Amino acid sequence: MKKLVVAALATMLMSGTALADTTLKLVEVITSPERTKTLESIVAKFEAANPGTKVEIISLPWGESFQKFATMVSAGEIPDVMEMPDTWVSLYANNGMLESLEPYLEKWETTPDLTERALELGRSVKNTAYTLPYGFYLNAMFYNKKLLSEAGVSEPPKTMDEFVEASKKIAALPGKSGFCMRGGPGGLNGWVIFAASMAGNNKFFNEDGTSTMNSEGWKKGITWMVDLYKNGLAPKDSVNWGFNETVAGFYSGTCAFLNQDPDALIAIAERMKPEDFGVAIMPKGPDGKTFPTIGFAGWSMMSGSKNKDLSWKLISTLEGPEGNIEWNKRTGALPVLKSAQNDPFYSGEQFKGWFDELADKNVVPTVMPTYLEEFAFFKDSLVIKTSQEALLGDITPDQLADQWAEYLTKAQQKHLSKQ
């Protein structure tokens, strides 16, 4: 009997140890040193509040994250929680890999504090919250005041024509360029903003599901982008630039204009004096409108997680008032919590350009068709390869537009056939 009791106690102790040593795996994909540092800070607070629980943070470099995460999943390496870009939600949700957060949101005390847009975008697939956005990314135009002054440009350009003329004057300065073009990973936003602005609308599809990307207006906008590069108004190596390179190109004074989201503020504000740069509304097209992209990223729970309740607890820590505000202040996203919008941090001059855009009736935010399962591959693979071919002259702008339209037409018509 004594041996049985000892054995039972040993089993209980072993079981207790197993429970006490729970490890959650969290993958971040929009990675930078500052973001990782902030994530580690919030996670440390979660671990302190949940003794015996450890969080393993897996950081994937953004430029390679789509392929690397797909490889992880294919190999059966399923995390518990992952950072979910808006363009990936449909792919993973439609393949049954994301857990619905609806049951958790129903009981969460912070749900009423979420903005309507946060819930709307989080439910973009099957009207189900497969992700919980942590912040919005709205493109606006950074401009270097010192370079503009040196080139004789009195104010930031308000139209696309003025943008080209200002870029020419800046490019005439030794070693300087007008536009910090993002020709590499994540470059789709710039192409869409300027092409839609040239076309006068941001409608991606006709009613029959055919893409508008090879319509006359969109082709003009795509040609406009290619001409910027070919005419030397963007740095030659910007054909390969991603987020970090474009931001560095701006704060180093290599180029004067940068279309970016608020997250670029972090690195720029650390390296430039407030009086040396500004943020303005994106240049408007011939119809007097501009269509800056608005996107989001959030936190999702993988359906294969063995610790779903604990995973939600981690997500709620990241998304709760303390964690979400700390995260957004350090990453630069616009807040998703109603209460955060009254924070003095967001009322300063540095965010004025974005709030000006939100208040201007001729600024129409563009939501990418992320509901398409094929969109993640389009954005993170096809667009990079083909746009670089166009910039380097291997294909024409019209051929680029036709390739994009062909791919998106098939994806949209497939989507419509399932409705």
Short mmCIF file of C-alpha atoms in Angstrom, two decimals:
data_model
loop_
_atom_site.label_atom_id
_atom_site.label_comp_id
_atom_site.label_asym_id
_atom_site.label_seq_id
_atom_site.Cartn_x
_atom_site.Cartn_y
_atom_site.Cartn_z
CA MET A 1 0.00 0.00 0.00
CA LYS A 2 2.81 2.37 0.92
CA LYS A 3 4.43 1.74 -2.47
CA LEU A 4 1.14 2.53 -4.20
CA VAL A 5 0.79 5.79 -2.29
CA VAL A 6 4.36 6.76 -3.12
CA ALA A 7 3.77 5.89 -6.76
CA ALA A 8 0.56 7.92 -6.79
CA LEU A 9 2.31 10.89 -5.20
CA ALA A 10 5.12 10.60 -7.73
CA THR A 11 2.59 10.58 -10.55
CA MET A 12 0.86 13.64 -9.11
CA LEU A 13 4.15 15.45 -8.72
CA MET A 14 5.14 14.62 -12.28
CA SER A 15 1.74 15.78 -13.49
CA GLY A 16 2.06 18.97 -11.48
CA THR A 17 5.48 19.62 -12.94
CA ALA A 18 4.12 19.15 -16.42
CA LEU A 19 1.32 21.59 -15.74
CA ALA A 20 3.68 24.08 -14.17
CA ASP A 21 6.01 24.01 -17.14
CA THR A 22 3.54 24.92 -19.88
CA THR A 23 5.23 26.61 -22.83
CA LEU A 24 3.31 28.68 -25.34
CA LYS A 25 4.83 29.37 -28.72
CA LEU A 26 4.25 32.84 -30.15
CA VAL A 27 5.34 33.80 -33.66
CA GLU A 28 5.94 37.42 -34.68
CA VAL A 29 6.26 38.16 -38.38
CA ILE A 30 6.40 41.97 -38.72
CA THR A 31 9.72 41.89 -36.98
CA SER A 32 12.11 44.65 -35.97
CA PRO A 33 14.41 44.99 -32.95
CA GLU A 34 12.12 47.58 -31.34
CA ARG A 35 8.99 45.50 -31.85
CA THR A 36 10.64 42.37 -30.46
CA LYS A 37 11.88 44.27 -27.42
CA THR A 38 8.37 45.60 -26.75
CA LEU A 39 6.83 42.17 -27.24
CA GLU A 40 9.30 40.66 -24.78
CA SER A 41 8.35 43.33 -22.23
CA ILE A 42 4.61 42.56 -22.43
CA VAL A 43 5.23 38.81 -22.47
CA ALA A 44 7.40 39.10 -19.34
CA LYS A 45 4.43 40.66 -17.52
CA PHE A 46 2.21 37.81 -18.71
CA GLU A 47 4.70 35.23 -17.45
CA ALA A 48 4.97 37.01 -14.09
CA ALA A 49 1.17 36.93 -13.73
CA ASN A 50 1.04 33.25 -14.72
CA PRO A 51 3.74 31.37 -12.77
CA GLY A 52 4.93 28.22 -14.49
CA THR A 53 3.98 29.44 -17.95
CA LYS A 54 6.70 30.34 -20.39
CA VAL A 55 6.31 31.97 -23.79
CA GLU A 56 8.75 31.09 -26.53
CA ILE A 57 8.90 33.98 -29.00
CA ILE A 58 9.81 32.99 -32.56
CA SER A 59 10.79 36.03 -34.62
CA LEU A 60 10.61 35.70 -38.40
CA PRO A 61 12.17 38.41 -40.61
CA TRP A 62 9.32 40.25 -42.33
CA GLY A 63 10.77 40.00 -45.83
CA GLU A 64 10.83 36.20 -45.60
CA SER A 65 8.04 35.59 -43.10
CA PHE A 66 5.34 34.45 -45.52
CA GLN A 67 7.47 31.63 -46.90
CA LYS A 68 9.09 30.77 -43.57
CA PHE A 69 5.80 30.54 -41.69
CA ALA A 70 4.23 28.43 -44.44
CA THR A 71 7.23 26.09 -44.20
CA MET A 72 6.85 25.88 -40.41
CA VAL A 73 3.18 24.99 -40.68
CA SER A 74 3.81 22.44 -43.43
CA ALA A 75 6.36 20.77 -41.17
CA GLY A 76 3.81 20.52 -38.36
CA GLU A 77 5.42 23.23 -36.24
CA ILE A 78 2.19 24.91 -35.16
CA PRO A 79 2.49 27.79 -32.67
CA ASP A 80 -0.21 28.70 -30.18
CA VAL A 81 -0.43 32.40 -30.98
CA MET A 82 0.80 34.28 -34.00
CA GLU A 83 0.98 37.82 -35.26
CA MET A 84 -1.46 37.87 -38.15
CA PRO A 85 -1.08 40.38 -41.02
CA ASP A 86 -4.41 41.27 -42.61
CA THR A 87 -3.37 39.72 -45.91
CA TRP A 88 -2.85 36.28 -44.37
CA VAL A 89 -6.13 35.89 -42.47
CA SER A 90 -8.17 34.46 -45.33
CA LEU A 91 -5.53 31.91 -46.32
CA TYR A 92 -5.18 30.40 -42.86
CA ALA A 93 -8.80 30.84 -41.73
CA ASN A 94 -10.23 29.23 -44.85
CA ASN A 95 -7.91 26.27 -44.36
CA GLY A 96 -9.19 25.70 -40.84
CA MET A 97 -5.97 26.69 -39.12
CA LEU A 98 -7.28 29.61 -37.03
CA GLU A 99 -9.47 29.36 -33.95
CA SER A 100 -12.57 31.54 -33.73
CA LEU A 101 -12.13 34.16 -31.03
CA GLU A 102 -15.87 34.85 -30.82
CA PRO A 103 -16.49 32.78 -27.64
CA TYR A 104 -13.68 34.64 -25.89
CA LEU A 105 -14.76 38.08 -27.11
CA GLU A 106 -18.28 37.45 -25.78
CA LYS A 107 -16.90 37.19 -22.24
CA TRP A 108 -13.98 39.65 -22.42
CA GLU A 109 -14.45 42.81 -20.40
CA THR A 110 -12.47 44.88 -22.94
CA THR A 111 -14.59 43.98 -25.98
CA PRO A 112 -16.89 47.05 -25.59
CA ASP A 113 -13.77 49.26 -25.79
CA LEU A 114 -12.84 47.93 -29.25
CA THR A 115 -13.64 50.25 -32.16
CA GLU A 116 -16.24 49.14 -34.69
CA ARG A 117 -13.56 49.12 -37.41
CA ALA A 118 -11.40 46.75 -35.34
CA LEU A 119 -14.23 44.24 -35.01
CA GLU A 120 -15.26 44.69 -38.65
CA LEU A 121 -11.77 43.96 -39.97
CA GLY A 122 -11.17 41.16 -37.49
CA ARG A 123 -14.31 39.48 -38.86
CA SER A 124 -13.35 39.91 -42.53
CA VAL A 125 -13.53 36.14 -43.15
CA LYS A 126 -16.91 34.40 -42.71
CA ASN A 127 -17.95 37.24 -40.38
CA THR A 128 -15.95 35.46 -37.68
CA ALA A 129 -13.19 36.92 -35.52
CA TYR A 130 -10.27 34.76 -36.60
CA THR A 131 -7.95 37.53 -35.56
CA LEU A 132 -8.10 40.48 -33.19
CA PRO A 133 -6.49 43.58 -34.71
CA TYR A 134 -4.01 45.38 -32.49
CA GLY A 135 -3.62 48.48 -34.63
CA PHE A 136 -4.33 50.17 -37.95
CA TYR A 137 -1.80 51.16 -40.58
CA LEU A 138 -2.80 54.10 -42.78
CA ASN A 139 -0.38 55.38 -45.41
CA ALA A 140 0.56 59.07 -45.40
CA MET A 141 3.52 60.99 -46.84
CA PHE A 142 6.62 61.78 -44.83
CA TYR A 143 8.65 64.66 -46.24
CA ASN A 144 12.11 66.00 -45.42
CA LYS A 145 11.76 69.74 -44.78
CA LYS A 146 15.48 70.44 -45.08
CA LEU A 147 15.79 68.73 -48.46
CA LEU A 148 12.70 70.49 -49.79
CA SER A 149 14.10 73.84 -48.70
CA GLU A 150 17.50 73.09 -50.23
CA ALA A 151 15.83 72.15 -53.53
CA GLY A 152 13.65 75.28 -53.55
CA VAL A 153 10.38 73.45 -52.88
CA SER A 154 8.25 75.65 -50.63
CA GLU A 155 5.71 73.09 -49.38
CA PRO A 156 4.98 69.37 -49.62
CA PRO A 157 3.33 68.41 -52.92
CA LYS A 158 -0.44 68.17 -52.84
CA THR A 159 -0.90 66.47 -56.22
CA MET A 160 0.85 63.71 -58.12
CA ASP A 161 2.04 66.22 -60.73
CA GLU A 162 3.54 68.40 -58.00
CA PHE A 163 5.13 65.29 -56.51
CA VAL A 164 6.98 64.56 -59.76
CA GLU A 165 8.16 68.16 -60.14
CA ALA A 166 9.36 68.32 -56.53
CA SER A 167 11.13 64.97 -56.94
CA LYS A 168 12.94 66.27 -60.03
CA LYS A 169 14.24 69.29 -58.11
CA ILE A 170 15.43 67.12 -55.24
CA ALA A 171 17.04 64.58 -57.59
CA ALA A 172 19.06 67.46 -59.05
CA LEU A 173 20.86 67.76 -55.69
CA PRO A 174 24.08 65.70 -55.51
CA GLY A 175 23.43 62.18 -54.21
CA LYS A 176 19.75 62.82 -53.49
CA SER A 177 16.51 61.31 -54.79
CA GLY A 178 12.90 62.32 -54.56
CA PHE A 179 11.07 59.14 -53.60
CA CYS A 180 12.01 56.34 -51.20
CA MET A 181 10.43 53.68 -53.40
CA ARG A 182 9.61 50.30 -51.89
CA GLY A 183 10.41 47.96 -54.74
CA GLY A 184 10.87 44.89 -52.55
CA PRO A 185 8.77 43.19 -49.85
CA GLY A 186 5.61 45.08 -48.87
CA GLY A 187 5.71 47.33 -51.91
CA LEU A 188 2.14 46.71 -53.08
CA ASN A 189 0.72 49.60 -51.04
CA GLY A 190 2.57 52.23 -53.04
CA TRP A 191 1.52 50.74 -56.37
CA VAL A 192 -2.14 50.58 -55.30
CA ILE A 193 -2.25 54.08 -53.81
CA PHE A 194 -0.80 55.85 -56.83
CA ALA A 195 -2.57 53.69 -59.42
CA ALA A 196 -5.96 54.14 -57.74
CA SER A 197 -5.33 57.87 -57.35
CA MET A 198 -4.54 58.16 -61.05
CA ALA A 199 -7.66 56.13 -61.90
CA GLY A 200 -9.87 58.14 -59.56
CA ASN A 201 -11.24 55.16 -57.61
CA ASN A 202 -10.05 52.26 -55.51
CA LYS A 203 -12.48 49.63 -56.74
CA PHE A 204 -10.55 46.39 -57.29
CA PHE A 205 -13.20 44.46 -59.23
CA ASN A 206 -16.10 44.85 -61.59
CA GLU A 207 -19.41 43.15 -60.77
CA ASP A 208 -18.49 40.12 -62.90
CA GLY A 209 -15.33 39.59 -60.86
CA THR A 210 -12.89 40.92 -63.42
CA SER A 211 -10.04 42.98 -62.00
CA THR A 212 -9.76 46.71 -62.66
CA MET A 213 -5.97 46.63 -62.41
CA ASN A 214 -5.51 46.63 -66.17
CA SER A 215 -8.08 49.36 -66.79
CA GLU A 216 -6.85 52.55 -68.45
CA GLY A 217 -6.61 54.57 -65.23
CA TRP A 218 -4.79 51.90 -63.25
CA LYS A 219 -2.37 51.31 -66.12
CA LYS A 220 -1.57 55.04 -66.16
CA GLY A 221 -0.82 54.92 -62.44
CA ILE A 222 1.39 51.85 -62.77
CA THR A 223 3.25 53.51 -65.65
CA TRP A 224 3.66 56.63 -63.48
CA MET A 225 5.36 54.53 -60.80
CA VAL A 226 7.67 52.82 -63.27
CA ASP A 227 8.60 56.18 -64.79
CA LEU A 228 9.55 57.56 -61.36
CA TYR A 229 12.16 54.85 -61.08
CA LYS A 230 13.33 54.87 -64.70
CA ASN A 231 13.73 58.66 -64.66
CA GLY A 232 16.04 58.52 -61.65
CA LEU A 233 13.60 60.03 -59.15
CA ALA A 234 14.09 57.08 -56.77
CA PRO A 235 17.40 55.51 -55.66
CA LYS A 236 18.64 52.83 -58.05
CA ASP A 237 18.84 50.16 -55.35
CA SER A 238 15.32 50.93 -54.11
CA VAL A 239 14.12 48.26 -56.53
CA ASN A 240 14.98 45.85 -53.70
CA TRP A 241 13.99 48.02 -50.72
CA GLY A 242 11.61 46.80 -48.04
CA PHE A 243 10.33 48.61 -44.96
CA ASN A 244 13.64 49.07 -43.14
CA GLU A 245 15.51 50.23 -46.23
CA THR A 246 12.93 52.84 -47.23
CA VAL A 247 12.76 54.23 -43.70
CA ALA A 248 16.55 54.36 -43.49
CA GLY A 249 16.65 56.04 -46.90
CA PHE A 250 14.37 58.74 -45.52
CA TYR A 251 16.01 59.47 -42.17
CA SER A 252 19.49 59.36 -43.72
CA GLY A 253 18.47 62.10 -46.15
CA THR A 254 18.98 59.92 -49.22
CA CYS A 255 15.45 60.63 -50.45
CA ALA A 256 12.90 63.27 -49.49
CA PHE A 257 9.51 61.53 -49.72
CA LEU A 258 8.28 58.34 -48.12
CA ASN A 259 4.79 56.84 -48.17
CA GLN A 260 4.45 54.93 -44.93
CA ASP A 261 2.28 53.99 -42.01
CA PRO A 262 2.68 55.40 -38.48
CA ASP A 263 5.04 52.59 -37.50
CA ALA A 264 7.81 54.32 -39.46
CA LEU A 265 7.66 57.18 -36.94
CA ILE A 266 9.63 55.21 -34.38
CA ALA A 267 12.91 54.99 -36.27
CA ILE A 268 12.47 58.40 -37.92
CA ALA A 269 11.72 60.31 -34.71
CA GLU A 270 14.76 58.73 -33.06
CA ARG A 271 17.09 59.99 -35.79
CA MET A 272 15.57 63.25 -37.04
CA LYS A 273 14.66 66.43 -35.22
CA PRO A 274 10.90 67.14 -35.16
CA GLU A 275 11.43 70.37 -37.09
CA ASP A 276 13.24 68.54 -39.92
CA PHE A 277 10.38 66.36 -41.15
CA GLY A 278 6.63 66.37 -41.47
CA VAL A 279 3.76 64.05 -42.36
CA ALA A 280 1.19 65.15 -44.94
CA ILE A 281 -1.77 63.81 -46.89
CA MET A 282 -0.77 61.59 -49.80
CA PRO A 283 -0.61 63.46 -53.15
CA LYS A 284 -3.95 63.52 -54.94
CA GLY A 285 -4.63 62.35 -58.46
CA PRO A 286 -6.28 64.15 -61.41
CA ASP A 287 -9.74 63.79 -59.83
CA GLY A 288 -8.60 65.50 -56.63
CA LYS A 289 -8.70 62.31 -54.59
CA THR A 290 -6.17 60.02 -52.98
CA PHE A 291 -6.67 56.45 -51.82
CA PRO A 292 -4.15 55.58 -49.10
CA THR A 293 -4.18 51.97 -48.05
CA ILE A 294 -5.44 51.11 -44.61
CA GLY A 295 -4.52 47.78 -43.13
CA PHE A 296 -4.09 46.08 -39.83
CA ALA A 297 -2.28 43.33 -38.06
CA GLY A 298 -3.48 41.42 -35.05
CA TRP A 299 -3.09 38.36 -32.89
CA SER A 300 -4.60 35.01 -33.82
CA MET A 301 -4.87 31.66 -32.07
CA MET A 302 -3.96 28.59 -34.08
CA SER A 303 -6.66 25.91 -34.04
CA GLY A 304 -3.97 23.30 -33.40
CA SER A 305 -3.01 24.85 -30.06
CA LYS A 306 -3.17 22.42 -27.14
CA ASN A 307 -3.55 25.31 -24.68
CA LYS A 308 -6.38 27.43 -26.07
CA ASP A 309 -7.58 29.07 -22.86
CA LEU A 310 -4.04 29.99 -21.89
CA SER A 311 -3.41 31.22 -25.44
CA TRP A 312 -6.43 33.52 -25.16
CA LYS A 313 -5.09 34.75 -21.85
CA LEU A 314 -1.88 35.71 -23.66
CA ILE A 315 -3.81 37.40 -26.48
CA SER A 316 -5.95 39.31 -23.98
CA THR A 317 -2.78 40.50 -22.24
CA LEU A 318 -1.35 41.71 -25.54
CA GLU A 319 -4.66 43.31 -26.56
CA GLY A 320 -5.81 44.67 -23.19
CA PRO A 321 -5.56 48.40 -22.39
CA GLU A 322 -2.12 48.19 -20.81
CA GLY A 323 -0.54 45.83 -23.33
CA ASN A 324 -2.17 47.30 -26.43
CA ILE A 325 -1.27 50.88 -25.61
CA GLU A 326 2.32 49.94 -24.75
CA TRP A 327 2.56 47.99 -28.01
CA ASN A 328 1.08 50.68 -30.25
CA LYS A 329 3.12 53.48 -28.71
CA ARG A 330 6.25 51.54 -29.50
CA THR A 331 5.20 50.18 -32.90
CA GLY A 332 3.41 53.28 -34.18
CA ALA A 333 0.08 51.80 -35.19
CA LEU A 334 -3.13 53.79 -34.80
CA PRO A 335 -5.06 52.47 -31.77
CA VAL A 336 -7.98 50.01 -31.92
CA LEU A 337 -9.23 50.80 -28.41
CA LYS A 338 -11.65 53.71 -28.07
CA SER A 339 -10.08 54.73 -24.77
CA ALA A 340 -6.60 54.96 -26.32
CA GLN A 341 -7.64 57.68 -28.74
CA ASN A 342 -7.79 60.19 -25.88
CA ASP A 343 -4.21 59.47 -24.90
CA PRO A 344 -2.00 62.61 -25.21
CA PHE A 345 0.50 60.54 -27.19
CA TYR A 346 -1.84 60.49 -30.20
CA SER A 347 -2.81 64.16 -30.05
CA GLY A 348 0.68 65.45 -30.83
CA GLU A 349 1.95 67.00 -34.08
CA GLN A 350 3.55 63.77 -35.25
CA PHE A 351 0.19 62.09 -35.89
CA LYS A 352 -1.43 65.13 -37.54
CA GLY A 353 -0.95 63.88 -41.12
CA TRP A 354 -2.90 60.70 -40.47
CA PHE A 355 -5.75 62.40 -38.67
CA ASP A 356 -5.87 65.02 -41.46
CA GLU A 357 -6.32 62.16 -43.91
CA LEU A 358 -9.11 60.65 -41.86
CA ALA A 359 -10.88 64.04 -41.78
CA ASP A 360 -10.52 64.86 -45.52
CA LYS A 361 -13.54 63.79 -47.61
CA ASN A 362 -11.27 63.49 -50.67
CA VAL A 363 -9.10 60.94 -48.90
CA VAL A 364 -10.68 57.51 -49.28
CA PRO A 365 -8.92 54.74 -47.33
CA THR A 366 -8.34 51.62 -49.41
CA VAL A 367 -8.95 48.20 -47.91
CA MET A 368 -7.09 45.47 -49.78
CA PRO A 369 -9.11 42.41 -50.90
CA THR A 370 -7.61 40.33 -48.12
CA TYR A 371 -10.70 38.10 -48.03
CA LEU A 372 -9.24 36.32 -51.07
CA GLU A 373 -7.41 33.16 -50.09
CA GLU A 374 -4.89 33.79 -52.87
CA PHE A 375 -4.12 37.37 -51.84
CA ALA A 376 -1.25 36.55 -49.47
CA PHE A 377 0.73 34.91 -52.28
CA PHE A 378 -0.16 37.77 -54.62
CA LYS A 379 1.12 40.44 -52.23
CA ASP A 380 4.14 38.70 -50.78
CA SER A 381 5.44 36.84 -53.81
CA LEU A 382 3.92 37.60 -57.22
CA VAL A 383 3.82 41.39 -56.80
CA ILE A 384 7.45 41.59 -55.69
CA LYS A 385 8.76 39.51 -58.60
CA THR A 386 6.71 41.14 -61.34
CA SER A 387 6.99 44.75 -60.14
CA GLN A 388 10.77 44.42 -60.00
CA GLU A 389 10.71 43.07 -63.55
CA ALA A 390 8.75 46.16 -64.63
CA LEU A 391 11.05 48.58 -62.81
CA LEU A 392 14.09 46.97 -64.44
CA GLY A 393 12.50 47.04 -67.89
CA ASP A 394 12.10 43.28 -68.34
CA ILE A 395 8.35 43.69 -68.83
CA THR A 396 6.24 46.74 -69.69
CA PRO A 397 3.89 48.49 -67.24
CA ASP A 398 0.94 47.22 -69.30
CA GLN A 399 2.21 43.65 -69.05
CA LEU A 400 2.55 44.09 -65.29
CA ALA A 401 -1.02 45.35 -65.02
CA ASP A 402 -2.30 42.47 -67.16
CA GLN A 403 -0.52 39.85 -65.04
CA TRP A 404 -1.92 41.29 -61.82
CA ALA A 405 -5.41 41.56 -63.30
CA GLU A 406 -5.34 37.99 -64.60
CA TYR A 407 -4.34 36.58 -61.20
CA LEU A 408 -6.85 38.63 -59.21
CA THR A 409 -9.69 37.97 -61.66
CA LYS A 410 -9.29 34.22 -61.19
CA ALA A 411 -9.19 34.63 -57.41
CA GLN A 412 -12.25 36.91 -57.27
CA GLN A 413 -14.34 34.78 -59.61
CA LYS A 414 -13.46 31.70 -57.58
CA HIS A 415 -14.57 33.58 -54.46
CA LEU A 416 -17.83 34.68 -56.09
CA SER A 417 -18.60 31.13 -57.21
CA LYS A 418 -18.67 30.04 -53.58
CA GLN A 419 -21.10 32.72 -52.44
#
